Amino acid sequence: MIEISNLTKVFGSGDAATTVLDDVDFAVPAGEIFAVVGPSGAGKSTLAQCINLLERPTSGEVIVNGESLTRLDAAALRRARRRIGTVFQSANLLSRRTAAENVALPLDYLGVTKAQTRARVAELLDRVGLADQASKYPHQLSGGQRQRVGIARALALRPSVLLSDEATSGLDPRATDSFLSLLREVRDELDLAVVFITHEMDTIVKIADRVGRLDRGRIAEQGSVVDLLLDP
Ligand code: ADP
Ligand code: ADP
């Protein structure tokens, strides 16, 4: 379960202050896919960075399984980040590392043994259907395959929340559909709370249980996909 509570982000100060997120409020229970949709400039990438704890909100909270992750010291913040796995736009893989090495990255920093890492990476790549691509470099993979590696890496530390930040932007329709089915499968298997951020209205229709429409930093409305589409 992730709760975004009265989240506000202001960049700059005084006359130059820009309010990019204004009192954003929503909750995503385990097992649900909540989409945040909005046009360019609405504040989606700032919201994504607040959710995965790369940006500190000006006020408000990010709460995972009842614990606020917003005002932590550096050590606690590092631990808290493990609870949220992120799949980025264009996967954001290291180009000089193989698929397996990219998936292993989050484990490398934890002092996990080589044998444990190897086993976990194999399991994750198998889960996303890429067991036979482990030694490929990102440029040897298709865009869809790279996003699957991104999912495997995001799941490496067994998060309870999965954040998808424009992860299907740039994928063709077939790769998008296959990414969405994989997302749904891992959501079901791992009982993840999924926050799916996108500017693509047609994608949320296929994936979202509920939707929040972000408009100039505010959640203008939230509800089922049908509610949102029927609203004039
Ligand atoms: P989106 O991802 O929906 O396109 P962003 O979160 O990137 O939206 O940006 C929302 C608004 O916040 C934009 O007007 C952008 O110029 C502004 N913005 C983003 N980051 C900063 C920053 N570091 N300083 C000042 N303004 C920013
Ligand atoms: P400050 O808040 O001190 O002006 P920053 O916003 O850049 O500066 O954050 C300082 C440090 O806090 C950075 O190392 C950043 O990674 C970390 N940080 C960012 N977001 C959070 C958060 N949600 N909770 C705790 N620390 C955070």
XYZ file of C-alpha atoms and ligand atoms in Angstrom:
286
model
C 0.000 0.000 0.000
C 1.314 3.450 -0.889
C -0.284 6.684 0.188
C 0.611 10.063 -1.242
C -0.645 12.531 1.297
C -1.021 16.273 0.647
C 2.174 16.242 -1.390
C 3.404 19.664 -2.464
C 6.624 20.471 -4.296
C 7.783 24.026 -4.792
C 10.964 24.749 -6.741
C 12.825 27.974 -6.018
C 11.745 30.581 -3.523
C 10.387 34.108 -3.256
C 9.380 35.657 -6.574
C 10.906 32.725 -8.450
C 8.915 30.053 -6.571
C 7.074 27.587 -8.805
C 4.533 25.213 -7.318
C 4.870 22.076 -9.426
C 2.819 19.732 -7.229
C -0.046 21.159 -5.230
C -1.606 19.028 -2.487
C -1.534 15.731 -4.380
C -3.444 13.042 -2.543
C -4.108 9.417 -3.480
C -3.720 5.913 -2.089
C -2.951 2.684 -3.911
C -3.649 -0.576 -2.059
C -1.609 -3.717 -2.707
C -2.836 -5.434 -5.857
C -4.058 -2.266 -7.536
C -2.749 -0.418 -10.568
C -3.313 3.304 -10.186
C -2.515 5.421 -13.214
C -1.531 9.062 -13.078
C -2.193 10.650 -16.430
C -1.562 14.200 -17.515
C -0.121 16.324 -20.294
C 3.463 17.499 -20.555
C 4.253 19.966 -17.788
C 1.554 18.640 -15.437
C 4.156 17.548 -12.873
C 4.346 13.798 -13.611
C 8.106 13.410 -13.525
C 8.376 15.523 -10.372
C 5.720 13.306 -8.782
C 7.640 10.201 -9.869
C 10.819 11.539 -8.282
C 9.020 12.325 -5.035
C 7.528 8.816 -4.988
C 10.850 7.058 -5.509
C 12.474 9.371 -2.965
C 14.862 11.100 -5.356
C 13.235 14.449 -4.583
C 12.192 15.590 -1.163
C 8.689 17.089 -1.161
C 8.274 20.613 0.181
C 5.416 19.325 2.317
C 3.256 16.238 2.559
C 4.163 12.586 2.858
C 4.930 9.423 0.966
C 3.725 6.551 3.160
C 4.447 2.882 2.386
C 2.729 0.210 4.432
C 1.903 2.763 7.098
C 5.384 4.233 7.439
C 6.201 7.749 6.288
C 9.311 7.820 4.090
C 9.506 11.552 3.793
C 11.772 12.778 6.579
C 14.412 10.106 6.933
C 18.140 10.367 7.508
C 20.469 9.112 4.774
C 20.789 5.533 6.057
C 17.057 5.113 6.606
C 16.398 6.643 3.183
C 18.634 4.054 1.498
C 16.694 1.257 3.170
C 13.335 2.866 2.422
C 14.159 3.101 -1.301
C 14.191 -0.704 -1.506
C 10.458 -0.781 -0.949
C 9.819 1.068 -4.182
C 10.986 -0.391 -7.481
C 11.022 1.937 -10.478
C 10.779 1.169 -14.172
C 11.980 4.251 -16.040
C 11.310 5.620 -19.492
C 13.664 3.843 -21.932
C 14.614 1.505 -19.049
C 17.688 3.561 -18.130
C 19.992 0.534 -18.255
C 23.767 0.899 -18.034
C 24.928 0.437 -21.608
C 28.240 -1.258 -20.764
C 26.591 -3.864 -18.542
C 24.777 -6.952 -19.710
C 21.119 -7.588 -18.940
C 22.145 -9.827 -16.025
C 24.592 -7.240 -14.656
C 21.925 -4.550 -14.867
C 19.463 -6.689 -12.916
C 22.185 -7.465 -10.370
C 22.961 -3.777 -9.708
C 20.550 -3.244 -6.806
C 21.860 -6.458 -5.191
C 25.523 -5.479 -5.588
C 25.215 -2.761 -2.974
C 23.758 -5.055 -0.356
C 26.600 -7.433 0.304
C 24.628 -10.352 -1.114
C 26.941 -13.261 -2.026
C 27.845 -13.859 -5.674
C 26.008 -17.171 -5.672
C 22.855 -15.633 -4.211
C 22.972 -12.792 -6.723
C 23.456 -15.194 -9.611
C 20.464 -17.277 -8.534
C 18.242 -14.260 -7.946
C 19.153 -12.662 -11.291
C 18.452 -15.930 -13.124
C 15.071 -16.184 -11.427
C 14.204 -12.561 -12.285
C 15.272 -12.795 -15.931
C 13.334 -16.023 -16.256
C 10.295 -14.305 -14.739
C 10.339 -11.603 -17.405
C 10.915 -14.109 -20.204
C 14.554 -13.207 -20.887
C 16.466 -16.179 -19.465
C 18.196 -16.606 -22.826
C 19.217 -12.928 -23.119
C 21.226 -12.632 -19.893
C 24.569 -11.888 -21.583
C 23.209 -9.387 -24.093
C 24.042 -5.710 -23.825
C 21.171 -3.197 -23.899
C 21.853 -2.210 -27.536
C 21.452 -5.873 -28.539
C 17.935 -5.968 -27.092
C 14.687 -4.552 -28.461
C 13.002 -1.651 -26.669
C 10.420 -4.052 -25.255
C 13.113 -6.411 -23.996
C 14.963 -3.526 -22.343
C 11.791 -2.545 -20.473
C 11.452 -6.174 -19.303
C 14.993 -6.017 -17.965
C 13.882 -2.782 -16.275
C 11.024 -4.649 -14.578
C 13.388 -7.425 -13.456
C 15.798 -4.858 -11.977
C 12.933 -3.000 -10.272
C 11.817 -6.245 -8.620
C 15.291 -7.316 -7.486
C 14.891 -6.075 -3.915
C 11.335 -7.398 -3.508
C 9.611 -4.001 -3.295
C 6.002 -3.654 -2.236
C 5.444 -0.739 -4.611
C 6.251 -0.649 -8.312
C 6.495 2.758 -9.982
C 6.287 2.836 -13.752
C 7.473 6.241 -14.993
C 6.551 6.682 -18.675
C 7.825 3.131 -19.138
C 5.790 2.465 -22.288
C 6.601 5.765 -23.995
C 8.622 4.906 -27.053
C 7.424 1.291 -27.279
C 5.445 0.152 -30.300
C 1.886 -1.108 -29.668
C 2.893 -4.773 -29.535
C 5.758 -4.205 -27.096
C 3.462 -1.977 -25.044
C 0.826 -4.710 -24.763
C 3.407 -7.283 -23.789
C 4.875 -4.911 -21.161
C 1.384 -4.307 -19.759
C 0.580 -8.021 -19.495
C 3.860 -8.648 -17.705
C 3.118 -5.777 -15.331
C -0.296 -7.249 -14.569
C 1.224 -10.710 -13.977
C 3.858 -9.499 -11.520
C 1.283 -7.310 -9.796
C -0.883 -10.404 -9.244
C 1.974 -12.683 -8.194
C 3.669 -10.261 -5.832
C 0.598 -8.320 -4.689
C 2.265 -5.047 -5.662
C 0.784 -1.599 -5.406
C 1.535 -0.149 -8.843
C 1.727 3.566 -9.662
C 1.650 3.884 -13.443
C 2.609 7.348 -14.653
C 2.010 8.173 -18.302
C 0.865 10.813 -20.751
C -0.739 8.107 -22.943
C -4.488 8.032 -22.454
C -4.922 4.889 -24.586
C -2.486 2.985 -22.356
C -4.322 3.687 -19.098
C -7.528 2.330 -20.601
C -5.752 -1.024 -20.947
C -4.055 -1.198 -17.565
C -5.509 1.003 -14.836
C -7.854 -0.090 -12.067
C -8.184 3.561 -11.099
C -6.888 6.800 -12.548
C -5.921 10.218 -11.261
C -5.786 13.031 -13.759
C -2.933 15.402 -13.013
C -3.442 18.948 -14.247
C -0.992 21.744 -13.453
C 0.225 19.990 -10.331
C -3.166 19.052 -8.942
C -5.146 15.830 -9.102
C -8.115 17.323 -10.933
C -10.166 14.136 -10.595
C -9.723 10.488 -9.702
C -11.866 7.438 -10.182
C -12.358 4.459 -12.467
C -11.223 4.663 -16.078
C -14.851 4.685 -17.177
C -15.670 7.620 -14.874
C -12.771 9.563 -16.282
C -13.571 8.860 -19.917
C -17.269 9.628 -19.534
C -16.558 12.909 -17.820
C -17.008 15.694 -20.367
P 5.751 16.420 -16.677
O 6.619 15.242 -16.317
O 4.289 16.158 -16.448
O 6.018 16.950 -18.048
P 7.426 17.936 -14.859
O 7.331 17.379 -13.491
O 8.632 17.594 -15.668
O 6.103 17.607 -15.652
O 7.369 19.504 -14.798
C 6.236 20.217 -14.314
C 6.567 21.697 -14.242
O 7.560 21.896 -13.251
C 7.102 22.264 -15.519
O 6.531 23.542 -15.691
C 8.589 22.366 -15.257
O 9.150 23.439 -15.950
C 8.639 22.610 -13.762
N 9.886 22.073 -13.147
C 10.288 20.797 -13.132
N 11.453 20.657 -12.480
C 11.800 21.910 -12.069
C 12.910 22.457 -11.348
N 13.903 21.676 -10.922
N 12.906 23.785 -11.113
C 11.898 24.566 -11.543
N 10.830 24.125 -12.226
C 10.782 22.823 -12.480
P 17.478 19.895 1.044
O 16.150 19.254 1.325
O 18.506 19.679 2.140
O 17.398 21.309 0.593
P 17.601 18.040 -1.158
O 16.133 18.146 -1.386
O 18.493 18.054 -2.337
O 18.145 19.176 -0.201
O 17.874 16.714 -0.338
C 19.037 16.517 0.410
C 19.262 15.048 0.524
O 18.062 14.401 0.941
C 19.656 14.429 -0.775
O 20.746 13.563 -0.564
C 18.452 13.678 -1.209
O 18.833 12.472 -1.864
C 17.757 13.349 0.081
N 16.305 13.199 -0.108
C 15.605 13.404 -1.222
N 14.330 13.067 -1.050
C 14.180 12.658 0.203
C 13.089 12.161 0.988
N 11.871 11.999 0.472
N 13.318 11.856 2.266
C 14.532 11.985 2.780
N 15.606 12.427 2.092
C 15.453 12.755 0.819
